Coordinates of C-alpha atoms and ligand atoms in Angstrom, one line a residue:
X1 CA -7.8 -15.3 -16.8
X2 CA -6.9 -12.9 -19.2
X3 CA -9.1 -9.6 -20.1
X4 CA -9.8 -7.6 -22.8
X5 CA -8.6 -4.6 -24.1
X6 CA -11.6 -2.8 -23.8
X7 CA -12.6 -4.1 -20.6
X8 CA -9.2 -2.5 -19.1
X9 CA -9.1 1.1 -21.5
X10 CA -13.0 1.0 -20.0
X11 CA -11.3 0.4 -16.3
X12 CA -8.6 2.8 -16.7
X13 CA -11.1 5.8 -18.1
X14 CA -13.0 4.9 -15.1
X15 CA -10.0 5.7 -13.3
X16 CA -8.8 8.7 -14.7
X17 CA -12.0 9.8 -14.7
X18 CA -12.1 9.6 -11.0
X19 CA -9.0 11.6 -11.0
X20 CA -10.4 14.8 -12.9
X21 CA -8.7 14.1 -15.9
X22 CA -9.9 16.9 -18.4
X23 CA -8.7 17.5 -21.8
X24 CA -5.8 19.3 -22.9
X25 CA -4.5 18.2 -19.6
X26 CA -0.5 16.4 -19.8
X27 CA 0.0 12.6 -18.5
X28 CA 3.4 11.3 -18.2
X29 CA 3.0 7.2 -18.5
X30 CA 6.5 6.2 -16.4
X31 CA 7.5 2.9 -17.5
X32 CA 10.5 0.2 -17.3
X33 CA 11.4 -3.4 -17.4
X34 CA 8.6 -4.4 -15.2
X35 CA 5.4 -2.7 -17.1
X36 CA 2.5 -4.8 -18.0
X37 CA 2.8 -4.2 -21.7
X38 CA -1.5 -4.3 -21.6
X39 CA -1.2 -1.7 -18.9
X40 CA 0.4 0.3 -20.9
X41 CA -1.3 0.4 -23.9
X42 CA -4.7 0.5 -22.1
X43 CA -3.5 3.9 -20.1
X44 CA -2.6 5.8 -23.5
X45 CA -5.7 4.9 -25.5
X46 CA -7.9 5.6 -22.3
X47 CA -6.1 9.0 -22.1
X48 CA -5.5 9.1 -25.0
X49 CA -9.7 9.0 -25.8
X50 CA -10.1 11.4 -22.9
X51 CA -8.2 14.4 -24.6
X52 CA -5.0 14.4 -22.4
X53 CA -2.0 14.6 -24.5
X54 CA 0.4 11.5 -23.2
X55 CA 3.8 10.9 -23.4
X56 CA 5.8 8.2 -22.3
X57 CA 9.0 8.4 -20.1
X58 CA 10.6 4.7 -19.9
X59 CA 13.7 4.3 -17.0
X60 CA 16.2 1.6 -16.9
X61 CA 15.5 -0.3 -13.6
X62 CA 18.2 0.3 -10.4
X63 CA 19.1 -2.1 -7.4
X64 CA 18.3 -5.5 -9.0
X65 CA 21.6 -6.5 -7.9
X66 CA 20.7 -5.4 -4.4
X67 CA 17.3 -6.3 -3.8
X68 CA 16.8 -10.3 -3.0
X69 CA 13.7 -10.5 -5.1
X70 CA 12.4 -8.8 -8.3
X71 CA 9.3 -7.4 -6.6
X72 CA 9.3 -3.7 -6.5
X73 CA 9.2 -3.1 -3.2
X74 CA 11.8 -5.1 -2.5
X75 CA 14.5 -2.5 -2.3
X76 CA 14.1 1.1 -1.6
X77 CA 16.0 4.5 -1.8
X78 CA 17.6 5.1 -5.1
X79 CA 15.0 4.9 -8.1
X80 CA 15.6 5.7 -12.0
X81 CA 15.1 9.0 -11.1
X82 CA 17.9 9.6 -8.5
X83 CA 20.3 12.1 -10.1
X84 CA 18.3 12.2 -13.2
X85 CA 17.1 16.1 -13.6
X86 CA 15.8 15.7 -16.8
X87 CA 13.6 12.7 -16.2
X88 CA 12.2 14.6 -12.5
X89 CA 11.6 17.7 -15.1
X90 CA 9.3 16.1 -17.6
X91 CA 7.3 14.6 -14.3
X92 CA 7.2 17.8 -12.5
X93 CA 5.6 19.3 -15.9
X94 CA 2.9 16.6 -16.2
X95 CA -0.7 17.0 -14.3
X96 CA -1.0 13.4 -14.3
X97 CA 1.9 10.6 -14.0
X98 CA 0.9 7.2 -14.5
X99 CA 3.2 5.6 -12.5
X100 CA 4.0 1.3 -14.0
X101 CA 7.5 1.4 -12.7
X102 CA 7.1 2.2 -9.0
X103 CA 8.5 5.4 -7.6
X104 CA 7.4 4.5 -4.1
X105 CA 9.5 5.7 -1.1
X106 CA 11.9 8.4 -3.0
X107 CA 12.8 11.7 -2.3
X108 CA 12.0 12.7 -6.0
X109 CA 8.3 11.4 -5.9
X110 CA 7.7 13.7 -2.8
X111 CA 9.5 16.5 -5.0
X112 CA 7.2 15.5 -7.9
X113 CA 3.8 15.6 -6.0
X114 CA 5.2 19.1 -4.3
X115 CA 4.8 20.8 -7.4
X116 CA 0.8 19.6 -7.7
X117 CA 1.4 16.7 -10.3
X118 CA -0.7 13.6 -8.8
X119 CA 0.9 10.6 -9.1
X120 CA -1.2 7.0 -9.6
X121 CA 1.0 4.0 -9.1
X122 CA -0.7 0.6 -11.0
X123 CA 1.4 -2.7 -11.2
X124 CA -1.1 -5.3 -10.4
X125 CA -1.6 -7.6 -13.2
X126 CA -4.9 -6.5 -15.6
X127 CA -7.2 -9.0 -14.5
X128 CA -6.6 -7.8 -10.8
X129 CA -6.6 -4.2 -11.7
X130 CA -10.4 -4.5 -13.3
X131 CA -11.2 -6.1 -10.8
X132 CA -10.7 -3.6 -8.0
X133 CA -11.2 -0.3 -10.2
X134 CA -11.9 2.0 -8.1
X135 CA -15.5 3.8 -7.1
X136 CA -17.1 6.6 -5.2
X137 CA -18.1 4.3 -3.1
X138 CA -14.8 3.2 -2.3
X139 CA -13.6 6.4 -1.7
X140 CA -16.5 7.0 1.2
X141 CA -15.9 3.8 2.8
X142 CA -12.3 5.1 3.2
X143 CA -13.1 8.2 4.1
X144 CA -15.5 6.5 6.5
X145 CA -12.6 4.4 7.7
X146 CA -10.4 8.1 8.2
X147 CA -13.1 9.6 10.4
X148 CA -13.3 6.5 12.7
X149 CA -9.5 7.0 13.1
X150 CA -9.4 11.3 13.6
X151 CA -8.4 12.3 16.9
X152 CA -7.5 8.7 18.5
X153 CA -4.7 8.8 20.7
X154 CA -3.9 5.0 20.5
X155 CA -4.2 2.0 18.6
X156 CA -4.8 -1.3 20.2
X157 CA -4.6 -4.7 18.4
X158 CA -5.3 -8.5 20.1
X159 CA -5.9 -11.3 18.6
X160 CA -7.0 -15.0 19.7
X161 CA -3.3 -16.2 18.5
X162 CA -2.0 -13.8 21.3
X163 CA -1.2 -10.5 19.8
X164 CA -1.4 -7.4 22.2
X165 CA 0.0 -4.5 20.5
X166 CA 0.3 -0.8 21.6
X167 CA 0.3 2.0 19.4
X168 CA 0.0 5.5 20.6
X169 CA -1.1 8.1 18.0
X170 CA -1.2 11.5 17.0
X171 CA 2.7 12.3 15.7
X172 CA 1.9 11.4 12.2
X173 CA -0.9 11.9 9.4
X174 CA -3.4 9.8 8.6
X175 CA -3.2 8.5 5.2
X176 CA -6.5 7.3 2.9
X177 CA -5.3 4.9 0.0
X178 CA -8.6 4.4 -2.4
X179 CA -7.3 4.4 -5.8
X180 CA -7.8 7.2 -7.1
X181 CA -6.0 11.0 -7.4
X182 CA -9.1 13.5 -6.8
X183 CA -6.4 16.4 -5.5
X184 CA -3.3 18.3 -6.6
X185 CA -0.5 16.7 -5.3
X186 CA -1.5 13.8 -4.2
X187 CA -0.1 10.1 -4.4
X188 CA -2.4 6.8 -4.9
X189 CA -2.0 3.5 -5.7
X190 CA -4.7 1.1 -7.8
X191 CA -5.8 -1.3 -6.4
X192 CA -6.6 0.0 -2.8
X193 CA -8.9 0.4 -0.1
X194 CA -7.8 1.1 3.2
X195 CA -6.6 3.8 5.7
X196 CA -3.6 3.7 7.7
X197 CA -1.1 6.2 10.1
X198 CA 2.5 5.6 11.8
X199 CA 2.7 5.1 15.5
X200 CA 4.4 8.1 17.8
X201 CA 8.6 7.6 17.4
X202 CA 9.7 5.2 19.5
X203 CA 6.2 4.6 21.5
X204 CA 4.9 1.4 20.0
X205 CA 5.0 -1.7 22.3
X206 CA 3.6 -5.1 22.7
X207 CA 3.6 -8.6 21.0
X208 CA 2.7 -9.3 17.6
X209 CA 1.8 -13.0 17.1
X210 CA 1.8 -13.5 13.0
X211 CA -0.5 -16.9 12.8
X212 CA -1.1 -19.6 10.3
X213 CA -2.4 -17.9 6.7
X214 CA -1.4 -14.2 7.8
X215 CA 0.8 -12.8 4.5
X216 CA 4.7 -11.4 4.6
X217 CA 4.8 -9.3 1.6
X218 CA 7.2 -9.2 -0.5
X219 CA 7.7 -12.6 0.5
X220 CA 4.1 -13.1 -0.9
X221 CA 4.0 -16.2 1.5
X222 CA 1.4 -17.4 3.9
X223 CA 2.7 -18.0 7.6
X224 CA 2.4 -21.7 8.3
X225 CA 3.6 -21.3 11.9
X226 CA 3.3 -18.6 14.6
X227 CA 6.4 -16.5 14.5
X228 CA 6.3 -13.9 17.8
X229 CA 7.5 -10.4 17.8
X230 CA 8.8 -8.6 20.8
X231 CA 8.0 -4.6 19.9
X232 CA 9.4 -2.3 22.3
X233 CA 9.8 1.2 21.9
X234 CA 9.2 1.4 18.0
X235 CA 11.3 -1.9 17.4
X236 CA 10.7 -5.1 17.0
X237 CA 13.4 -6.5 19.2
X238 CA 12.9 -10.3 18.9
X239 CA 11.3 -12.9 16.2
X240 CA 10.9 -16.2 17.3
X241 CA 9.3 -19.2 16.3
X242 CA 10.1 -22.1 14.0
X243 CA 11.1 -21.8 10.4
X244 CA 9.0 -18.7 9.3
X245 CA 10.5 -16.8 11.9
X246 CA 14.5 -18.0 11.2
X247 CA 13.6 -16.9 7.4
X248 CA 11.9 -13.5 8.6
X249 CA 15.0 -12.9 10.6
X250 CA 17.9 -13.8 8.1
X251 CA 15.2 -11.2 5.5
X252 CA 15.5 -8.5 7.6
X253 CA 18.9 -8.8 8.7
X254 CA 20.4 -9.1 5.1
X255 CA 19.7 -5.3 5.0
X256 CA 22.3 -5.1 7.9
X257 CA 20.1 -1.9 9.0
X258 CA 18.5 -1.3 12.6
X259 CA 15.9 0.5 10.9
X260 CA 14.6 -2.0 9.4
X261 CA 13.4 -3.3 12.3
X262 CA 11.0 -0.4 13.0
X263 CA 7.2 -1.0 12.9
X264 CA 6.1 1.5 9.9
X265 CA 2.4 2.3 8.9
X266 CA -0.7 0.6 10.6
X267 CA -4.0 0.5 9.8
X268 CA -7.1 -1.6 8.3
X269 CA -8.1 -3.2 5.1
X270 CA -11.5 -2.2 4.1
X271 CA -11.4 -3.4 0.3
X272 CA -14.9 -5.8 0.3
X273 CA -13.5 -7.0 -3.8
X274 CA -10.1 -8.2 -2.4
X275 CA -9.6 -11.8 -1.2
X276 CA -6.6 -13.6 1.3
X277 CA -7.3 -16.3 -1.5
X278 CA -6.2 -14.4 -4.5
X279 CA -2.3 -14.6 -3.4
X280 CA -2.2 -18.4 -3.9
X281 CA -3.3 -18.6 -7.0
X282 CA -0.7 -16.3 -8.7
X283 CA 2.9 -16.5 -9.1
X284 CA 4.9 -14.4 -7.2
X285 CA 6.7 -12.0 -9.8
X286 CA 2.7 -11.3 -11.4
X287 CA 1.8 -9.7 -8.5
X288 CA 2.5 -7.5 -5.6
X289 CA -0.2 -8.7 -3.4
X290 CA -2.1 -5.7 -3.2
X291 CA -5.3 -7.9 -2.5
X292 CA -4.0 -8.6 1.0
X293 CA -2.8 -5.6 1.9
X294 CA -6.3 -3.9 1.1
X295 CA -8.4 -6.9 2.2
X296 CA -11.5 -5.9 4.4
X297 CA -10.5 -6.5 7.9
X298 CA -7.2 -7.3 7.9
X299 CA -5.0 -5.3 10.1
X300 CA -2.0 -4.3 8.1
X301 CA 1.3 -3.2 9.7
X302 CA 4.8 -2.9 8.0
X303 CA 8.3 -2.4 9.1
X304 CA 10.8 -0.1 7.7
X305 CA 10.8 3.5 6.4
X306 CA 8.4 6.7 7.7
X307 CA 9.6 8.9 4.9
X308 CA 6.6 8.6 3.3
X309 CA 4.8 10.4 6.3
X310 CA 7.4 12.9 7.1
X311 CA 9.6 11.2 9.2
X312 CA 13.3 11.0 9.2
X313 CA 13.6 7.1 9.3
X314 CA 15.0 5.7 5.8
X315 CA 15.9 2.3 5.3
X316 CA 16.0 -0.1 1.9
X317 CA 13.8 -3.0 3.8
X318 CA 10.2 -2.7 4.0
X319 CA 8.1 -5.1 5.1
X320 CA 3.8 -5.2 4.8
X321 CA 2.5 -8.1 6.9
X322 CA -1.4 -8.2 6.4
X323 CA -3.1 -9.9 9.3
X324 CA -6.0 -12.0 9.9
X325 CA -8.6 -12.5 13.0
X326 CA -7.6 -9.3 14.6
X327 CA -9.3 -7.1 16.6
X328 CA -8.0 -3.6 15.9
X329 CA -9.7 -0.5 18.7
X330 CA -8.9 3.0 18.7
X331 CA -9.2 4.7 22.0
X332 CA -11.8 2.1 23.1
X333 CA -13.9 1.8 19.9
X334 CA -13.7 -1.1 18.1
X335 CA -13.5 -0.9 14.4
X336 CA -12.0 -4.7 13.8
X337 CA -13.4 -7.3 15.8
X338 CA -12.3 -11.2 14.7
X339 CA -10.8 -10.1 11.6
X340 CA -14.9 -8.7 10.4
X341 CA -14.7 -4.5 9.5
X342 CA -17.2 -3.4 12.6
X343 CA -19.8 -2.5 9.6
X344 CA -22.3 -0.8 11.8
X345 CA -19.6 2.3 12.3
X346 CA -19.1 2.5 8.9
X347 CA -22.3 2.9 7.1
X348 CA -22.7 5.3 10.1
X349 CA -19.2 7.2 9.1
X350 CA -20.3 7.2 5.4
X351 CA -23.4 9.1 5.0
X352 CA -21.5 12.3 6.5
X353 CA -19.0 11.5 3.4
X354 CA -21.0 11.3 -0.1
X355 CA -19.9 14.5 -2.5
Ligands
LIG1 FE1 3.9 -0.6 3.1

């Protein structure tokens, strides 16, 4: 159902709001083809209202051609801004950019948030985005969800369905994704709510069964069948099953790229407001499925890239597959059992985190 203006401009001050926004202060709104025109109008009046002064740098898109679907995460590596000085100039010199085009997994945004500009990414469709504005609270859960993961030296996943998935720890940072952008330099994306890392280079192993109703994003499709994954040594080295898996397959392997093959971030949803139900009942170009990746308890892994967290490993695929009815341990506590966030850790984790 549609919203209001003022219900989103209210949303979005709530946002920046979040992110320090003080007057006086420069916000660069980065559009192109695929902007929610309410989006975009709610983000200038709420900044707009909030003293920034807000300009708007619109792109043309890149890689449609390529990219086998119009969602935006369906082809990385070049973006608008790839041999664009000009563009990466007016960026650099903003405090804020609001990003509605999707600068995810480039060299430039990393250049960008080096110089102390934050960057918020928002593409979810309005409805969605009020929905999961983000709150303090939200930001101690995840923080909560950070501290549970500090220090661990593996991840372990099983499920019923028969996954038993290894994932040793401690090569890569651990990332908290809650919305908002509190610090210099630092990347968000709204809607979120969960915490994730990378596994050590070349070290995760194990099977990954994907089970009836887990999510393939950007496929934005529910599994209807088990489809098993082989993973050795960082790769997934065989998909089988019916169907689902033959279509998985022929996905990857358009990108004729080994890399894409390698299992990316993992972590835990821990979003209470997001729902597995909310991706049936929306077309798949009006949303990128944000509720399942940030739903509470799913286990979330992806294949592809680990640019993002300093790694070397580049690669146009990228692949999130939310899971449900996992159990998800680091070192040998529990934090997902059956799919449920282990609730009694976290209300322990988040007292130590109110500001
Ligand atoms: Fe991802």
């Amino acid at each position: 159902m549609p919203i209001r203006d003022t219900d989103l401009i209210q949303a979005w001050t709530q946002v920046l709001t979040l992110s320090q926004l003080k007057p006086g202060q420069s916000v660069t709104v980065l559009t192109s083809d695929n902007t929610h025109p309410q989006t975009l109008r709610c983000a200038i009046t709420a900044a707009s209202l909030m003293g920034a002064n807000v300009c708007r740098l619109d792109l043309p898109p890149v890689n449609g051609e390529k990219a086998l679907s119009r969602d935006p995460l369906a082809y990385l590596g070049t973006t608008p801004l790839t041999g664009n000085p000009p563009a990466i100039a007016a960026l650099k010199a903003s405090d804020l950019v609001l990003d509605l085009m999707t600068l995810l997994f480039s060299p430039e945004q990393h250049e960008i948030l080096s110089t102390g500009t934050k960057i918020l990414l928002a593409m979810e469709p309005p409805e969605i985005l009020a929905r999961l504005v983000p709150t303090e609270a939200d930001y101690r859960r995840v923080q909560a969800g950070v501290k549970l993961l500090q220090g661990k030296r593996v991840m372990r996943v099983t499920s019923a369905a028969g996954t038993d998935l290894h994932l040793p720890l401690g090569e890569y940072p651990i990332t908290a994704e809650y919305g908002f952008v509190d610090q210099p330099g630092r990347w968000d994306h709204w809607p979120s709510g969960f915490v994730f890392t990378w596994p050590n280079e070349g070290a995760a192993h194990g099977r990954i069964v994907l089970n009836k109703g887990d999510v393939l994003l950007p496929q934005k499709s529910m599994v209807t069948e088990p489809i098993t994954l082989t993973v050795d040594k960082g790769y997934v080295t065989r998909i089988e099953g019916g169907l689902d898996a033959e279509l998985l397959r022929e996905y990857i392997d358009s990108f004729a790229d080994p890399e894409a093959y390698a299992i990316s971030h993992i972590g835990w949803g821990l979003q209470k407001r997001a729902y597995w139900s909310t991706l049936g009942l929306y077309d798949r170009e009006a949303t990128i499925g944000m509720d399942a990746r940030a739903v509470s308890g799913n286990f979330l892994f992806s294949l592809g890239p680990n640019n993002e967290a300093g790694g070397s490993r580049t690669t146009a695929c990228h692949i999130d597959i939310p899971m449900r009815r996992c159990n998800v341990f680091v070192d040998d506590l529990q934090v997902v059992a059956d799919g449920q966030v282990v609730e009694s850790l976290m209300q322990e984790a988040e007292v130590t985190h109110a500001r």
